[in-house]
């Protein structure tokens, strides 16, 4: 028996409430380390906190592909860890593995087929990148831009990214630039984030949506209007961006984090004015879902890995330490406490 720590959902914030660290509880429990044929003992290295988890905190997620977390049960999400004992022919001690359904526990026993083996060389040894730039957020940025963005090299396009200093946004902007946009403009929630986008990630300009007149700032940053909008946030920021989009432009509807603490359908209905702007200017606004492109994930991961290793893409992360801080890290990410991908380091 091994004494382990795990995180359970102790209460729900309610569909119209803000999540709080109190919704999560850390507890100690015992794990039998006796393995059945096919099973592995894994030690958790990093866990991911992601916006979609807000829906899983509700008793009805509103999405058929997402199951609600159950009260008093161990939470799960993206994780990466190391095999410590194995009765599975595909995995040996020391192998690195990942899963989208990794339990928020310090150790776990699972069937080897429930995790995917990872080559640490893919991420140059930075194992947390498996949860970020060379993982689901990276694929979201890459495939979102490529499937819905219509970037045309040499066409002088301007791309705007909201939630620009987060996991997906920070990568989407860099990919827009690599794929040939002339200007990449980020919208985010602090001056420090704006500075980071320009000085470290090569964004052309950045707008702090918490300060001043966003509409005027965006107009200054996008003198030729907006051709591509990678939308992570929805709400009033999106109304402002769409009002400055050119005819025939494209919105990549990736997410609407500004609406996740409200009891509203996804995507949330647009105002009449914004709806009219879309139709008058023939702007496409298609919903993008990374899970709908499973056939492109392997190739996408290879490209992201190459870009990260060659330094063409710069990776930013906010790393919180300790399983006891999972709830704090989640709530911090939901309110903008992160720069780049928010992960939690569980063990070294
Ligand atoms: P981030 O790392 O971007 O973290 C969330 C960020 O959202 C915060 O840092 C905060 O930054 C910003 N934010 C929070 N509240 C608001 C608000 N009211 N208005 C504007 N910005 C806000 O998260 P991810 O990169 O993991 O996810 C970004 C988006 O992409 C989410 O909407 C998510 O649901 C979506 N997503 C979609 C996928 C798909 O397949 N479609 C897959 C993965 C993610 P700031 O300081 O700037 O406010």
Tab-separated table of N, CA, C and O and ligand atoms in Angstrom, residues 49-52 136-137 140 163-169 187-190 193 209-210 230-234 237 253-260 266 288-291 332-342, ligand 1:
chain	number	residue	atom	x	y	z
A	49	UNK	N	-4.378	22.472	-15.795
A	49	UNK	CA	-5.687	23.077	-15.519
A	49	UNK	C	-6.096	23.849	-16.776
A	49	UNK	O	-5.293	24.571	-17.357
A	50	UNK	N	-7.333	23.635	-17.209
A	50	UNK	CA	-7.801	24.177	-18.486
A	50	UNK	C	-9.204	24.763	-18.334
A	50	UNK	O	-10.000	24.262	-17.540
A	51	UNK	N	-9.518	25.770	-19.173
A	51	UNK	CA	-10.836	26.410	-19.081
A	51	UNK	C	-12.025	25.451	-19.223
A	51	UNK	O	-13.052	25.639	-18.575
A	52	UNK	N	-11.897	24.399	-20.068
A	52	UNK	CA	-13.052	23.498	-20.272
A	52	UNK	C	-13.475	22.834	-18.956
A	52	UNK	O	-14.607	22.360	-18.822
A	136	UNK	N	-2.381	19.440	-26.290
A	136	UNK	CA	-3.710	19.887	-26.716
A	136	UNK	C	-3.779	21.399	-27.033
A	136	UNK	O	-4.290	21.782	-28.095
A	137	UNK	N	-3.243	22.280	-26.167
A	137	UNK	CA	-3.310	23.717	-26.517
A	137	UNK	C	-2.529	24.063	-27.792
A	137	UNK	O	-2.983	24.880	-28.598
A	140	UNK	N	-4.552	22.992	-30.678
A	140	UNK	CA	-5.701	23.893	-30.826
A	140	UNK	C	-5.278	25.140	-31.609
A	140	UNK	O	-5.964	25.582	-32.540
A	163	UNK	N	-7.276	36.636	-25.543
A	163	UNK	CA	-6.659	35.685	-24.602
A	163	UNK	C	-5.232	35.417	-25.060
A	163	UNK	O	-4.723	34.295	-24.970
A	164	UNK	N	-4.571	36.466	-25.562
A	164	UNK	CA	-3.340	36.283	-26.340
A	164	UNK	C	-2.139	35.820	-25.531
A	164	UNK	O	-1.194	35.274	-26.097
A	165	UNK	N	-2.160	36.043	-24.221
A	165	UNK	CA	-0.970	35.650	-23.447
A	165	UNK	C	-1.180	34.310	-22.741
A	165	UNK	O	-0.390	33.902	-21.917
A	166	UNK	N	-2.270	33.606	-23.097
A	166	UNK	CA	-2.524	32.303	-22.493
A	166	UNK	C	-1.927	31.174	-23.314
A	166	UNK	O	-1.170	31.410	-24.267
A	167	UNK	N	-2.288	29.948	-22.935
A	167	UNK	CA	-1.695	28.761	-23.568
A	167	UNK	C	-1.962	28.748	-25.074
A	167	UNK	O	-1.023	28.712	-25.885
A	168	UNK	N	-3.223	28.769	-25.466
A	168	UNK	CA	-3.544	28.697	-26.903
A	168	UNK	C	-3.206	30.006	-27.608
A	168	UNK	O	-2.618	30.004	-28.694
A	169	UNK	N	-3.572	31.131	-26.987
A	169	UNK	CA	-3.396	32.423	-27.637
A	169	UNK	C	-1.943	32.746	-27.947
A	169	UNK	O	-1.623	33.231	-29.039
A	187	UNK	N	-4.716	40.686	-27.647
A	187	UNK	CA	-5.530	41.379	-26.632
A	187	UNK	C	-5.414	40.553	-25.357
A	187	UNK	O	-5.604	39.328	-25.377
A	188	UNK	N	-5.051	41.196	-24.251
A	188	UNK	CA	-4.879	40.456	-22.997
A	188	UNK	C	-5.096	41.414	-21.820
A	188	UNK	O	-5.354	42.609	-22.025
A	189	UNK	N	-4.982	40.860	-20.587
A	189	UNK	CA	-5.466	41.592	-19.426
A	189	UNK	C	-4.461	42.343	-18.566
A	189	UNK	O	-4.807	42.733	-17.449
A	190	UNK	N	-3.240	42.547	-19.036
A	190	UNK	CA	-2.330	43.389	-18.240
A	190	UNK	C	-1.240	43.988	-19.118
A	190	UNK	O	-0.939	43.459	-20.201
A	193	UNK	N	1.581	41.528	-19.601
A	193	UNK	CA	1.311	40.544	-20.661
A	193	UNK	C	1.516	41.181	-22.040
A	193	UNK	O	2.081	40.558	-22.946
A	209	UNK	N	-7.049	44.953	-22.437
A	209	UNK	CA	-8.500	45.210	-22.481
A	209	UNK	C	-9.042	45.749	-21.166
A	209	UNK	O	-10.204	46.164	-21.090
A	210	UNK	N	-8.197	45.771	-20.129
A	210	UNK	CA	-8.677	46.280	-18.839
A	210	UNK	C	-8.406	47.778	-18.686
A	210	UNK	O	-8.693	48.365	-17.652
A	230	UNK	N	-8.590	35.163	-33.958
A	230	UNK	CA	-8.549	33.922	-33.174
A	230	UNK	C	-9.178	34.250	-31.824
A	230	UNK	O	-8.571	34.904	-30.979
A	231	UNK	N	-10.413	33.786	-31.642
A	231	UNK	CA	-11.197	34.220	-30.480
A	231	UNK	C	-11.181	33.186	-29.360
A	231	UNK	O	-11.735	32.091	-29.493
A	232	UNK	N	-10.589	33.567	-28.244
A	232	UNK	CA	-10.557	32.705	-27.055
A	232	UNK	C	-11.522	33.173	-25.980
A	232	UNK	O	-11.695	32.474	-24.986
A	233	UNK	N	-12.089	34.381	-26.145
A	233	UNK	CA	-12.785	34.960	-24.987
A	233	UNK	C	-14.269	35.298	-25.200
A	233	UNK	O	-15.038	35.284	-24.248
A	234	UNK	N	-14.696	35.626	-26.402
A	234	UNK	CA	-16.095	35.998	-26.638
A	234	UNK	C	-16.472	37.305	-25.934
A	234	UNK	O	-15.607	38.075	-25.508
A	237	UNK	N	-15.312	41.935	-25.924
A	237	UNK	CA	-14.041	42.051	-26.676
A	237	UNK	C	-14.276	41.592	-28.111
A	237	UNK	O	-13.848	42.235	-29.082
A	253	UNK	N	-13.527	30.565	-34.056
A	253	UNK	CA	-14.232	30.528	-32.765
A	253	UNK	C	-13.647	29.387	-31.941
A	253	UNK	O	-14.075	28.229	-32.059
A	254	UNK	N	-12.656	29.720	-31.136
A	254	UNK	CA	-11.956	28.698	-30.350
A	254	UNK	C	-12.589	28.538	-28.977
A	254	UNK	O	-12.749	27.427	-28.480
A	255	UNK	N	-12.925	29.647	-28.322
A	255	UNK	CA	-13.498	29.561	-26.979
A	255	UNK	C	-14.090	30.896	-26.569
A	255	UNK	O	-13.914	31.910	-27.259
A	256	UNK	N	-14.792	30.885	-25.427
A	256	UNK	CA	-15.468	32.110	-24.946
A	256	UNK	C	-15.315	32.201	-23.436
A	256	UNK	O	-16.302	32.218	-22.705
A	257	UNK	N	-14.087	32.263	-22.962
A	257	UNK	CA	-13.876	32.151	-21.510
A	257	UNK	C	-14.618	33.233	-20.723
A	257	UNK	O	-14.997	33.002	-19.576
A	258	UNK	N	-14.875	34.391	-21.336
A	258	UNK	CA	-15.559	35.452	-20.585
A	258	UNK	C	-17.001	35.066	-20.240
A	258	UNK	O	-17.640	35.717	-19.421
A	259	UNK	N	-17.504	33.985	-20.845
A	259	UNK	CA	-18.905	33.580	-20.626
A	259	UNK	C	-19.033	32.294	-19.798
A	259	UNK	O	-20.140	31.827	-19.566
A	260	UNK	N	-17.913	31.720	-19.375
A	260	UNK	CA	-17.980	30.368	-18.783
A	260	UNK	C	-18.591	30.328	-17.378
A	260	UNK	O	-18.996	29.260	-16.926
A	266	UNK	N	-23.270	27.396	-25.391
A	266	UNK	CA	-22.036	27.670	-26.132
A	266	UNK	C	-22.261	27.295	-27.588
A	266	UNK	O	-22.722	26.204	-27.846
A	288	UNK	N	-14.497	25.997	-33.879
A	288	UNK	CA	-13.375	25.070	-34.020
A	288	UNK	C	-13.279	24.188	-32.778
A	288	UNK	O	-13.352	24.678	-31.655
A	289	UNK	N	-13.093	22.899	-32.992
A	289	UNK	CA	-12.953	21.945	-31.880
A	289	UNK	C	-11.761	21.041	-32.156
A	289	UNK	O	-11.794	20.268	-33.123
A	290	UNK	N	-10.759	21.111	-31.338
A	290	UNK	CA	-9.530	20.349	-31.599
A	290	UNK	C	-9.815	18.844	-31.654
A	290	UNK	O	-9.165	18.105	-32.415
A	291	UNK	N	-10.800	18.393	-30.878
A	291	UNK	CA	-11.099	16.963	-30.835
A	291	UNK	C	-11.710	16.445	-32.145
A	291	UNK	O	-11.757	15.245	-32.380
A	332	UNK	N	-6.794	30.662	-10.538
A	332	UNK	CA	-5.883	31.714	-10.989
A	332	UNK	C	-5.887	31.800	-12.520
A	332	UNK	O	-5.980	32.888	-13.099
A	333	UNK	N	-5.830	30.649	-13.177
A	333	UNK	CA	-5.857	30.630	-14.655
A	333	UNK	C	-7.174	31.222	-15.177
A	333	UNK	O	-7.187	31.989	-16.141
A	334	UNK	N	-8.269	30.890	-14.506
A	334	UNK	CA	-9.578	31.393	-14.968
A	334	UNK	C	-9.687	32.910	-14.824
A	334	UNK	O	-10.537	33.539	-15.460
A	335	UNK	N	-8.840	33.506	-13.982
A	335	UNK	CA	-8.923	34.958	-13.780
A	335	UNK	C	-7.653	35.681	-14.260
A	335	UNK	O	-7.385	36.810	-13.863
A	336	UNK	N	-6.877	35.001	-15.088
A	336	UNK	CA	-5.759	35.687	-15.742
A	336	UNK	C	-4.443	35.676	-14.978
A	336	UNK	O	-3.528	36.422	-15.327
A	337	UNK	N	-4.309	34.825	-13.979
A	337	UNK	CA	-3.053	34.778	-13.207
A	337	UNK	C	-1.890	34.148	-13.961
A	337	UNK	O	-0.749	34.225	-13.504
A	338	UNK	N	-2.169	33.538	-15.081
A	338	UNK	CA	-1.114	32.827	-15.830
A	338	UNK	C	-0.567	33.640	-16.986
A	338	UNK	O	-1.272	34.411	-17.624
A	339	UNK	N	0.726	33.387	-17.253
A	339	UNK	CA	1.344	33.841	-18.508
A	339	UNK	C	1.734	32.554	-19.216
A	339	UNK	O	2.467	31.737	-18.662
A	340	UNK	N	1.212	32.324	-20.413
A	340	UNK	CA	1.430	31.043	-21.083
A	340	UNK	C	0.624	29.953	-20.395
A	340	UNK	O	-0.322	30.218	-19.650
A	341	UNK	N	1.045	28.724	-20.602
A	341	UNK	CA	0.280	27.570	-20.105
A	341	UNK	C	0.406	27.412	-18.586
A	341	UNK	O	1.509	27.370	-18.053
A	342	UNK	N	-0.725	27.302	-17.910
A	342	UNK	CA	-0.728	27.048	-16.467
A	342	UNK	C	-0.660	25.542	-16.228
A	342	UNK	O	-1.527	24.787	-16.682
B	1	LIG	P1	-5.437	30.421	-21.110
B	1	LIG	O1	-4.088	29.914	-20.831
B	1	LIG	O2	-5.626	31.425	-22.189
B	1	LIG	O3	-6.045	30.961	-19.740
B	1	LIG	C1	-7.256	31.624	-19.701
B	1	LIG	C2	-7.071	33.146	-19.905
B	1	LIG	O4	-8.325	33.715	-20.216
B	1	LIG	C3	-6.608	33.881	-18.670
B	1	LIG	O5	-5.231	33.856	-18.539
B	1	LIG	C4	-7.166	35.292	-18.876
B	1	LIG	O6	-6.153	36.139	-19.407
B	1	LIG	C5	-8.276	35.106	-19.909
B	1	LIG	N1	-9.575	35.524	-19.375
B	1	LIG	C6	-10.213	35.077	-18.273
B	1	LIG	N2	-11.388	35.709	-18.105
B	1	LIG	C7	-11.492	36.593	-19.138
B	1	LIG	C8	-12.476	37.554	-19.525
B	1	LIG	N3	-13.611	37.724	-18.825
B	1	LIG	N4	-12.251	38.286	-20.638
B	1	LIG	C9	-11.127	38.120	-21.361
B	1	LIG	N5	-10.159	37.229	-21.041
B	1	LIG	C10	-10.342	36.475	-19.950
B	1	LIG	O7	-6.407	29.186	-21.433
B	1	LIG	P2	-6.295	28.221	-22.706
B	1	LIG	O8	-5.306	28.733	-23.655
B	1	LIG	O9	-6.183	26.849	-22.206
B	1	LIG	O10	-7.749	28.392	-23.368
B	1	LIG	C11	-8.067	29.569	-24.082
B	1	LIG	C12	-9.421	29.403	-24.763
B	1	LIG	O11	-9.366	28.343	-25.704
B	1	LIG	C13	-10.556	29.066	-23.807
B	1	LIG	O12	-11.707	29.739	-24.221
B	1	LIG	C14	-10.739	27.575	-24.012
B	1	LIG	O13	-12.018	27.137	-23.683
B	1	LIG	C15	-10.431	27.453	-25.482
B	1	LIG	N6	-10.022	26.130	-25.933
B	1	LIG	C16	-10.695	25.618	-26.999
B	1	LIG	C17	-10.336	24.414	-27.533
B	1	LIG	C18	-11.065	23.942	-28.728
B	1	LIG	O14	-10.863	22.821	-29.185
B	1	LIG	N7	-11.934	24.753	-29.268
B	1	LIG	C19	-9.258	23.611	-26.943
B	1	LIG	C20	-8.559	24.277	-25.867
B	1	LIG	C21	-8.953	25.498	-25.376
B	1	LIG	P3	-6.227	37.762	-19.331
B	1	LIG	O15	-5.229	38.185	-18.322
B	1	LIG	O16	-5.862	38.176	-20.703
B	1	LIG	O17	-7.634	38.119	-18.936
